[in-house]
Coordinates of C-alpha atoms in Angstrom, one line a residue:
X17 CA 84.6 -106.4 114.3
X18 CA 83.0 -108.6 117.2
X19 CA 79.4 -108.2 115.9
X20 CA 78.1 -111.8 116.9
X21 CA 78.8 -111.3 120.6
X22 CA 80.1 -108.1 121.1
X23 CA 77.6 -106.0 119.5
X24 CA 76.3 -103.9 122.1
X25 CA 80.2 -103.8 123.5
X26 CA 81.6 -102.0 120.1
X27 CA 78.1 -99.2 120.7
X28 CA 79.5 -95.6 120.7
X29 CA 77.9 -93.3 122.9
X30 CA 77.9 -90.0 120.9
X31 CA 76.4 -86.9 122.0
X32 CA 73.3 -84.8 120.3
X33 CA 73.7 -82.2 117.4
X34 CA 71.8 -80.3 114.9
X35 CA 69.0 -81.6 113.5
X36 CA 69.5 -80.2 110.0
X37 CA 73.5 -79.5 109.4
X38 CA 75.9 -82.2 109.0
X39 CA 77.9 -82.3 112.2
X40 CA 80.7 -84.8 114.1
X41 CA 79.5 -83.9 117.1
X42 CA 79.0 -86.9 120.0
X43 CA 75.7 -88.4 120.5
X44 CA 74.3 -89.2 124.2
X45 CA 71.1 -91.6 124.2
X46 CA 68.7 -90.6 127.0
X47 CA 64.9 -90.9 127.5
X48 CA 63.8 -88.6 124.3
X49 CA 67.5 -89.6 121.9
X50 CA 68.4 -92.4 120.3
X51 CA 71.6 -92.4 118.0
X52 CA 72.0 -94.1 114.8
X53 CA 76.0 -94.5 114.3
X54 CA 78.9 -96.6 113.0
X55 CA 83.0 -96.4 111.6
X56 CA 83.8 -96.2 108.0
X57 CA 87.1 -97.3 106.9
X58 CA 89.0 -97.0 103.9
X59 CA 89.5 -100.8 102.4
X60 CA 93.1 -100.3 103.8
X61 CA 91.6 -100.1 107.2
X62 CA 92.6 -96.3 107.9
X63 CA 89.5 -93.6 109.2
X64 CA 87.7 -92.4 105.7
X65 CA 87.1 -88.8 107.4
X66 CA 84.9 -85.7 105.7
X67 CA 82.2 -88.6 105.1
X68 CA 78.4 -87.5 104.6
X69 CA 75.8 -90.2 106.0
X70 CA 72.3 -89.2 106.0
X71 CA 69.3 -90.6 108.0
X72 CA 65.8 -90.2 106.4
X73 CA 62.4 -90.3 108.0
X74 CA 59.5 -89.3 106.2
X75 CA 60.1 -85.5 105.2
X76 CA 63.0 -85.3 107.8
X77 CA 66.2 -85.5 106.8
X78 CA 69.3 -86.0 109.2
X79 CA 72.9 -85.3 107.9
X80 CA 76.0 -86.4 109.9
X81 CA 79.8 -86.5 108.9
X82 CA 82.6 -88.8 109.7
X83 CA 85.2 -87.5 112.1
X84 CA 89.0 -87.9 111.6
X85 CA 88.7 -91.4 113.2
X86 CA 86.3 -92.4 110.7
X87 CA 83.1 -92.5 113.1
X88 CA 79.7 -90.9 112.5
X89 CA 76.5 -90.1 114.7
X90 CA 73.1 -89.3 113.9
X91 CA 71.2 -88.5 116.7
X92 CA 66.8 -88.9 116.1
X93 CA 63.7 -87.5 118.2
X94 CA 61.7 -90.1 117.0
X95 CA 61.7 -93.7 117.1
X96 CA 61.4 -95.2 114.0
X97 CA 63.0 -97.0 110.9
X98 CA 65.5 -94.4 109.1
X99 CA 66.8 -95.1 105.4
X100 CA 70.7 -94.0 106.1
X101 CA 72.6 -93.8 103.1
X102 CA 76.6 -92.5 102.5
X103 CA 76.8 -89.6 100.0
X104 CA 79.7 -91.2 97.1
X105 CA 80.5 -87.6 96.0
X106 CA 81.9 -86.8 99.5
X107 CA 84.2 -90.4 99.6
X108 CA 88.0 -90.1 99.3
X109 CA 89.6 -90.1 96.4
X110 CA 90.2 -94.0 94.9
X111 CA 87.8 -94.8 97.4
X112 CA 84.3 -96.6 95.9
X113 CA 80.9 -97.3 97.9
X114 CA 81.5 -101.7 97.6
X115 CA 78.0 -102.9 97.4
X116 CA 76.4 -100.0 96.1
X117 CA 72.8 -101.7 95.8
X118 CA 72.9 -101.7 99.0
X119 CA 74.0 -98.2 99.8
X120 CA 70.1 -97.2 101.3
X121 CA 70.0 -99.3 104.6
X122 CA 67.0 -99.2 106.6
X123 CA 67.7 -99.3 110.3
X124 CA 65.0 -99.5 113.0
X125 CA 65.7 -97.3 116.2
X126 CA 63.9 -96.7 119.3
X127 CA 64.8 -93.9 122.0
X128 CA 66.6 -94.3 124.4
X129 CA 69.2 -97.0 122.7
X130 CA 71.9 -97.1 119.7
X131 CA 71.3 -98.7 116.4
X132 CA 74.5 -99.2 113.7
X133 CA 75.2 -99.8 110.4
X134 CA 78.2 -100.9 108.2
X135 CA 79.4 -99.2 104.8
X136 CA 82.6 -100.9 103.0
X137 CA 84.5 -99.3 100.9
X138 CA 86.9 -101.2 97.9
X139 CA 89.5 -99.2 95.4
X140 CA 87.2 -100.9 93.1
X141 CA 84.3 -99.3 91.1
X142 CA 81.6 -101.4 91.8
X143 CA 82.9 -104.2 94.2
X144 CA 80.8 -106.6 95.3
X145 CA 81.7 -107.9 98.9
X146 CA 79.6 -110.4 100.8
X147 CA 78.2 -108.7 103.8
X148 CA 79.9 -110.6 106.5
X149 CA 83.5 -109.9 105.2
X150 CA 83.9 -113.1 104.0
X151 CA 87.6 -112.3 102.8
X152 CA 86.5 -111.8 99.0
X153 CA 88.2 -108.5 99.5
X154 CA 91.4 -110.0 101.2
X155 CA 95.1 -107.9 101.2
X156 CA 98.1 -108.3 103.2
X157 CA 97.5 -105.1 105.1
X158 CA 94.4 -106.5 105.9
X159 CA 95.7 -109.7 107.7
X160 CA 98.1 -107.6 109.2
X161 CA 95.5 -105.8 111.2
X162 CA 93.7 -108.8 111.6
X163 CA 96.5 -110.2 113.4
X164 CA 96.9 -106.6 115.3
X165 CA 93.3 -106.6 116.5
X166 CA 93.6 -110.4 117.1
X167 CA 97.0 -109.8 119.5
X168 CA 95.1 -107.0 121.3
X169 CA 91.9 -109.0 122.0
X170 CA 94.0 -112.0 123.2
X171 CA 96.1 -110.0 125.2
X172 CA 93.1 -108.2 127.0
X173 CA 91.8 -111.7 127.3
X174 CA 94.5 -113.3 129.1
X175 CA 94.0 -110.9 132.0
X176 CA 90.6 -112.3 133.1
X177 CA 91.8 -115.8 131.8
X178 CA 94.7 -116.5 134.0
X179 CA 92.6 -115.4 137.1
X180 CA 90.1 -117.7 136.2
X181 CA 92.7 -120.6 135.7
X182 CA 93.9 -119.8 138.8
X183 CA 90.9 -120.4 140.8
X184 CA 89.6 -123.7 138.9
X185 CA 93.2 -125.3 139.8
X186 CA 93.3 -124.3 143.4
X187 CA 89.6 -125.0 143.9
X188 CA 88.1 -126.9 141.3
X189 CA 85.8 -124.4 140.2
X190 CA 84.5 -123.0 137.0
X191 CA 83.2 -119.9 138.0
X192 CA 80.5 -118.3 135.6
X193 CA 80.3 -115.4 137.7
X194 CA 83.7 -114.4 136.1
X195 CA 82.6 -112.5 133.4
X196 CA 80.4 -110.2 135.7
X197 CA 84.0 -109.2 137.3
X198 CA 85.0 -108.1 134.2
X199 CA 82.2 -105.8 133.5
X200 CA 82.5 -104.6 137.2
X201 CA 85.4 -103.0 136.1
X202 CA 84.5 -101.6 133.1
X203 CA 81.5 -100.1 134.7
X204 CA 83.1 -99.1 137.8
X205 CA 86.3 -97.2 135.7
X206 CA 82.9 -95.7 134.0
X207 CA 81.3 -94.4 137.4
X208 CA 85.0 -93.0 138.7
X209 CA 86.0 -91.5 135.0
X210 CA 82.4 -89.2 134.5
X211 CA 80.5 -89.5 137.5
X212 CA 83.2 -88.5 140.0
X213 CA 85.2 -86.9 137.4
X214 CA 88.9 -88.7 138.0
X215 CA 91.1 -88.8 135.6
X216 CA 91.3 -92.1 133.7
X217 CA 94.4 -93.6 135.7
X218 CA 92.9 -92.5 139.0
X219 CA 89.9 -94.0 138.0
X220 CA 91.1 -97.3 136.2
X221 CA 93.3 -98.0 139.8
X222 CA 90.4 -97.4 141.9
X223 CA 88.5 -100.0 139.8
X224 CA 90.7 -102.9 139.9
X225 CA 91.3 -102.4 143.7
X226 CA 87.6 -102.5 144.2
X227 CA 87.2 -105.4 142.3
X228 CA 89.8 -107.4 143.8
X229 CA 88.2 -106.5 147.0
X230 CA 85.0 -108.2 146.1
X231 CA 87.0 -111.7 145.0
X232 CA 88.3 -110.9 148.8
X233 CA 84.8 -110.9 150.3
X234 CA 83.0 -113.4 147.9
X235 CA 85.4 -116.2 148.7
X236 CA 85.5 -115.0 152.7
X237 CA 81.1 -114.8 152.4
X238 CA 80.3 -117.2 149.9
X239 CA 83.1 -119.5 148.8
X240 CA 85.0 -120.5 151.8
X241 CA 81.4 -121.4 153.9
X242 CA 80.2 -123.2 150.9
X243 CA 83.5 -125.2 151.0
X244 CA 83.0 -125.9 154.7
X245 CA 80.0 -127.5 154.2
X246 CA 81.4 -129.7 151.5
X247 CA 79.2 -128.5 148.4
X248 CA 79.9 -130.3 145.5
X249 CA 81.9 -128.9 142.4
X250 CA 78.6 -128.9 140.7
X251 CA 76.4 -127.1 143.2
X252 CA 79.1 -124.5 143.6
X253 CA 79.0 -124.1 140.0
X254 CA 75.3 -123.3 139.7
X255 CA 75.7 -121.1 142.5
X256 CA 78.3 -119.0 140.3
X257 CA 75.3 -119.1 137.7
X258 CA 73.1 -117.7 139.8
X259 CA 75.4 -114.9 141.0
X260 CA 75.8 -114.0 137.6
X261 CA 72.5 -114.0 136.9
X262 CA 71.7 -111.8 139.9
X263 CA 74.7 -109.1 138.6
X264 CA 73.7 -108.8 135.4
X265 CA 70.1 -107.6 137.0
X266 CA 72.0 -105.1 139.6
X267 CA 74.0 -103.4 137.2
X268 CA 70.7 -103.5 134.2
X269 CA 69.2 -101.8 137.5
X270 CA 71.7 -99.5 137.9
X271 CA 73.4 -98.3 135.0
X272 CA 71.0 -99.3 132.5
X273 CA 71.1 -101.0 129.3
X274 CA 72.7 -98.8 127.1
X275 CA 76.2 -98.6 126.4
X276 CA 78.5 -95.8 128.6
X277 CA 82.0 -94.3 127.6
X278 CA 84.9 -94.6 130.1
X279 CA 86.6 -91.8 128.3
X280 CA 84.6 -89.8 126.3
X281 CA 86.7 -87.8 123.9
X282 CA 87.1 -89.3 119.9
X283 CA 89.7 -91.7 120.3
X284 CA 93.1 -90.8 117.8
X285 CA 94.3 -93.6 116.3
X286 CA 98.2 -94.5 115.9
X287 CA 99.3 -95.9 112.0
X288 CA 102.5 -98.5 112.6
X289 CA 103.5 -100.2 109.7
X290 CA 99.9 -99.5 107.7
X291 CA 98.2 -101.4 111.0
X292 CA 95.9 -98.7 111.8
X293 CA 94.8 -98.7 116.5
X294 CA 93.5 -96.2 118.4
X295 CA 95.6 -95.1 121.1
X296 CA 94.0 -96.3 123.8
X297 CA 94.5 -99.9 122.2
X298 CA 98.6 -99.5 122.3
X299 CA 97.8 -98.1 126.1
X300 CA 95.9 -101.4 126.6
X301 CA 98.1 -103.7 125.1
X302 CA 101.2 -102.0 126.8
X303 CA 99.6 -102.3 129.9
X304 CA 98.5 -106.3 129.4
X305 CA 101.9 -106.9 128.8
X306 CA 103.5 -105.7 131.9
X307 CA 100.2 -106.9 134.0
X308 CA 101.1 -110.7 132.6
X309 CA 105.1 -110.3 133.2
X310 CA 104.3 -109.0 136.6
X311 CA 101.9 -112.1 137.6
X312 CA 104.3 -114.3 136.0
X313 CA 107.1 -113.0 137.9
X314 CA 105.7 -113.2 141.1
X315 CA 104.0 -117.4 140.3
X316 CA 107.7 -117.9 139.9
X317 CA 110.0 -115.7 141.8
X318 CA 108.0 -115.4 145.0
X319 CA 107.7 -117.5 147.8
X320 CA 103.6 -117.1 147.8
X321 CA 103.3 -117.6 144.2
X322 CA 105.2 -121.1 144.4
X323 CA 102.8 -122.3 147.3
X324 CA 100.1 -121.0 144.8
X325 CA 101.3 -123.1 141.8
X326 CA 101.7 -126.2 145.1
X327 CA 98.2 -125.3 146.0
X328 CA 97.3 -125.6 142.1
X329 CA 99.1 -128.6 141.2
X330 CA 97.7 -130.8 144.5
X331 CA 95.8 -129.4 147.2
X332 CA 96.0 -131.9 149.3
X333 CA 99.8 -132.5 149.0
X334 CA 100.6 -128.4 149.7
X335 CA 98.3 -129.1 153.2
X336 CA 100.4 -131.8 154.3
X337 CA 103.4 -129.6 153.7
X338 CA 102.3 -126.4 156.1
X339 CA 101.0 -124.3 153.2
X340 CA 97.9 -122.5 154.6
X341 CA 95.3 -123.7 151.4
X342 CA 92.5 -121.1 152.4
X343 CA 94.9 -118.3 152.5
X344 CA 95.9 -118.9 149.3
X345 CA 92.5 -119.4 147.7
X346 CA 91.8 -116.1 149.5
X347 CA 94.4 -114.5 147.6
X348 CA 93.7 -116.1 144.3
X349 CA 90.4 -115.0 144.2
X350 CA 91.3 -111.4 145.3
X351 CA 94.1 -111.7 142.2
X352 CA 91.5 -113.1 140.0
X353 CA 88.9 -110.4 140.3
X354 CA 91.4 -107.7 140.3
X355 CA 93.1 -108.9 136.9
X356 CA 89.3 -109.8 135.4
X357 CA 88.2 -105.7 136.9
X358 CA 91.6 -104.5 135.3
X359 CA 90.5 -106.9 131.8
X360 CA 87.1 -104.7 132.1
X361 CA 88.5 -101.5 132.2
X362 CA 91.0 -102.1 129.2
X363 CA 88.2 -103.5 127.3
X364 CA 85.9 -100.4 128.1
X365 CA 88.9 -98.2 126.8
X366 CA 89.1 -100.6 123.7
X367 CA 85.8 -101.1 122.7
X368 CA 85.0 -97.5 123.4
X369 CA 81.7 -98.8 125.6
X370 CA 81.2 -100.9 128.3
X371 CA 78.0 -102.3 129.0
X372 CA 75.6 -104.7 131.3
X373 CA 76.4 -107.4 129.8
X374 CA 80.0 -107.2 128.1
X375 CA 81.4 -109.8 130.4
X376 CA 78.8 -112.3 129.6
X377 CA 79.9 -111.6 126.0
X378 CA 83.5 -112.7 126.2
X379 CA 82.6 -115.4 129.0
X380 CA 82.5 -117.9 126.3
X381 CA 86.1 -117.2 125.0
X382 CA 88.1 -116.9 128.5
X383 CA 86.7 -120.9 129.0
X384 CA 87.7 -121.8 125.6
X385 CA 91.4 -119.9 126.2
X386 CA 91.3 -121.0 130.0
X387 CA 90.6 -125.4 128.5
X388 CA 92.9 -125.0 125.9
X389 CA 96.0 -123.9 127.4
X390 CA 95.4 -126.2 130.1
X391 CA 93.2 -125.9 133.3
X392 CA 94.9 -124.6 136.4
X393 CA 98.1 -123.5 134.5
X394 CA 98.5 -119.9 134.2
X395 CA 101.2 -119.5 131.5
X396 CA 98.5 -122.1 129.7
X397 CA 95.5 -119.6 129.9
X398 CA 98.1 -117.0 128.1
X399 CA 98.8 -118.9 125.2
X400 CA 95.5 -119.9 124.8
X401 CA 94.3 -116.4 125.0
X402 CA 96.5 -115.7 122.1
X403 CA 95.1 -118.4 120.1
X404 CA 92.0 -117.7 120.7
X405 CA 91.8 -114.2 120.3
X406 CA 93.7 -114.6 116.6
X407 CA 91.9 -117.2 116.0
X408 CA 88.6 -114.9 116.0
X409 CA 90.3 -111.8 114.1
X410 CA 91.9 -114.2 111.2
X411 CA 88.5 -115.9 110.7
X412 CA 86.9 -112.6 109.5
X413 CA 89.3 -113.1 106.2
X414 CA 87.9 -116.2 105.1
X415 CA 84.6 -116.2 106.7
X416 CA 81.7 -114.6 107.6
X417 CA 82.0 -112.4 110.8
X418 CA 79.5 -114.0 112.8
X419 CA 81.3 -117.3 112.1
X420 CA 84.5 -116.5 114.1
X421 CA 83.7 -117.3 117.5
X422 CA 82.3 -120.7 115.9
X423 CA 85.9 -121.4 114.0
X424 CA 87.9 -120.8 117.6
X425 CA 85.4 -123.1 119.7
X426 CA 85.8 -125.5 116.8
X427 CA 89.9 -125.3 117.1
X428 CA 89.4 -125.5 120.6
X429 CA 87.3 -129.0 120.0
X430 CA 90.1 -130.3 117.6
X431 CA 93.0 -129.7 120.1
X432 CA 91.0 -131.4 122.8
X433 CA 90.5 -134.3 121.2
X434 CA 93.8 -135.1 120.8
X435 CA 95.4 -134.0 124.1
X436 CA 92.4 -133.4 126.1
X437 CA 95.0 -131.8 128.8
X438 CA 94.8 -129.0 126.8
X439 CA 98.5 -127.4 125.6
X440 CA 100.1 -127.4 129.2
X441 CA 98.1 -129.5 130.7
X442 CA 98.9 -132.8 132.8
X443 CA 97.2 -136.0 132.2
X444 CA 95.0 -136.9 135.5
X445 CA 93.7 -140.7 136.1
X446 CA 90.4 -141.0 135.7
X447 CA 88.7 -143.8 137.9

């Protein structure tokens, strides 16, 4: 689970429910809710369902039970901090409470927001596993869905990734702004999906076309004038800081800070080989897949996608040869916010919430998958969104969670210093 950066990302919005009765009905946070909530798994990763977790405040008591995807929701009235603790009578058969010291948790919670909590569960009577997931508890089923989860983040990463490759090789330019397109569309598929009330295609196509409209009108405003006026690398850079910065704030002001539900039915999940997803993640994936084939087909096969990889490989050299270079930066950056909105929305879907800052959150790994496969190579940022994102699912079974984005930064670092390229990369004079 991404609970170093993605925290707020993995936050369920469930709906209220009785006060008194233990119920699996949603939780919504509003001005006089907050919801207390998490996912217990069996220790072979599939949804422990039936489950009772109870939240305590003073003389009130709050039951809730896991669902058949293994989630549970407590919604409270009053802000406070809550000792939740899992009934073991109610646990699965050859199913054991791991840490059971530990079984009361206090957890703080004000209205208006969502607070979680984490119970393991061993085939062990009175496991003890370290609370990060440190791998003390390791199976090959285990790595199995570690490298699942792993292929499905790096997949979803790759979308934002190559768009952002693209644009530093035709312009130069490491845009931090890019993670705000991927919350655009995770927020916009949000707005469509329960606002407007389309249905979740409808309202996942309108969302990427809206994005890649704004890459459109921020290079055609902002980017192209900037370039006129022969801006450095560096001051364009801190310009895409500030435009992030100035995002963030719109869609805080907007949508708020809690986390909102593209699609808000319980998510089924799909068991393949004792690799336990939800289907929305096989939807994702699927989707990634044919996205990437498509944009690789058309760098390769099509006569605008060569003069893109020209433009990439040597501005200056695609000029001289009657390519029009600010057409195709137009069109990059259209391309790169669309596939970074489309990144958003699958994420959303994912994730199961998208929030304010869930770009920001992943910003860190599309540069790290973006310098390792190479800068400006597209088929690069792939592979190392692969790495990367396996790199941060396999750490969980020898480390502590919030040690995996740490362990593929310091990959990334290793790599570097010995072809500092990246994987496909070119060498470049320097001096």
């Amino acid at each position: 689970m991404l609970l170093a950066l993605l925290a707020s990302a993995t936050s369920l919005a469930f709906g209220p429910s009785a006060a008194h009765a233990a119920t699996t009905t949603p939780c919504v946070v509003d001005t006089t809710t907050g919801c207390i909530q998490g996912t217990l798994l069996r220790s072979d990763g599939k949804p422990a369902a039936g489950v009772t977790i109870t939240a305590k405040l003073g003389g009130t008591s709050l039951p809730s039970k896991t669902d058949d995807t293994g989630r549970w929701a407590i919604p409270v009235k009053a802000a406070g901090t809550y000792t939740v603790t899992l009934n073991e009578k109610t646990l699965p058969s050859g199913q054991y409470l791991a840490n059971a010291k530990t079984n009361d948790r206090q957890v703080s919670i004000t209205l208006g927001a969502v607070a979680g909590t984490i119970f393991q569960l061993s085939t062990t009577k009175g496991a003890v596993i370290d609370n990060n997931n440190t791998g003390s508890d390791f199976s090959w089923q285990r790595l199995a869905q570690q490298s699942a989860s792993g292929i499905r983040l790096g997949l979803l990463l790759a979308l934002a990734a190559i768009g952002l490759s693209l644009v530093t090789g035709t312009t130069g330019l490491q845009s931090f702004a890019h993670g705000e397109q991927v919350t655009l569309g995770g927020l916009l598929a949000y707005t469509f999906a329960n606002t407007f009330g389309f249905n979740l295609i409808l309202a996942a196509t309108i969302s990427v076309v809206i994005s890649a409209a704004t890459g459109y009108f921020q290079d055609m405003l902002i980017w192209k004038p900037l370039r006129k006026r022969g801006l450095s690398l560096t001051q364009l850079m801190i310009v895409t800081i500030g435009l992030s910065i100035a995002l963030q704030y719109a869609f805080q002001y907007f949508y708020g800070a809690a986390t909102v539900r593209i699609d808000t039915n319980n998510p089924k999940t799909i068991d393949l080989g004792g690799v336990v997803l939800t289907v929305q993640s096989y939807v994702a994936m699927g989707i990634s897949v044919v996205v990437l084939i498509l944009a690789g087909l058309f760098l390769l096969k099509t006569r605008t996608g060569r003069a893109t990889r020209a433009v990439s490989d040597n501005p200056a050299l695609a000029a001289a040869s009657g390519i029009d270079v600010d057409r195709i930066i137009r069109l990059v950056w259209t391309i790169a916010a669309g596939l970074a909105g489309l990144s958003g929305v699958m994420l959303g879907l994912v994730l199961n919430g998208v929030n304010w800052q869930t770009g920001l959150q992943i910003l860190l790994l599309i540069f790290a998958a973006v310098t390792l496969g190479g800068i400006g190579t597209a088929f690069g940022a792939l592979i190392g969104s692969l790495i990367v994102g396996v790199i941060v699912e396999l750490t969980n079974l020898v480390l502590p969670g919030d040690f995996k984005y740490a362990t593929a930064l310091f990959i990334l670092i290793v790599i570097l210093m010995f072809r500092p390229q990246g994987i496909f990369g070119r060498r470049e004079r320097i001096g």
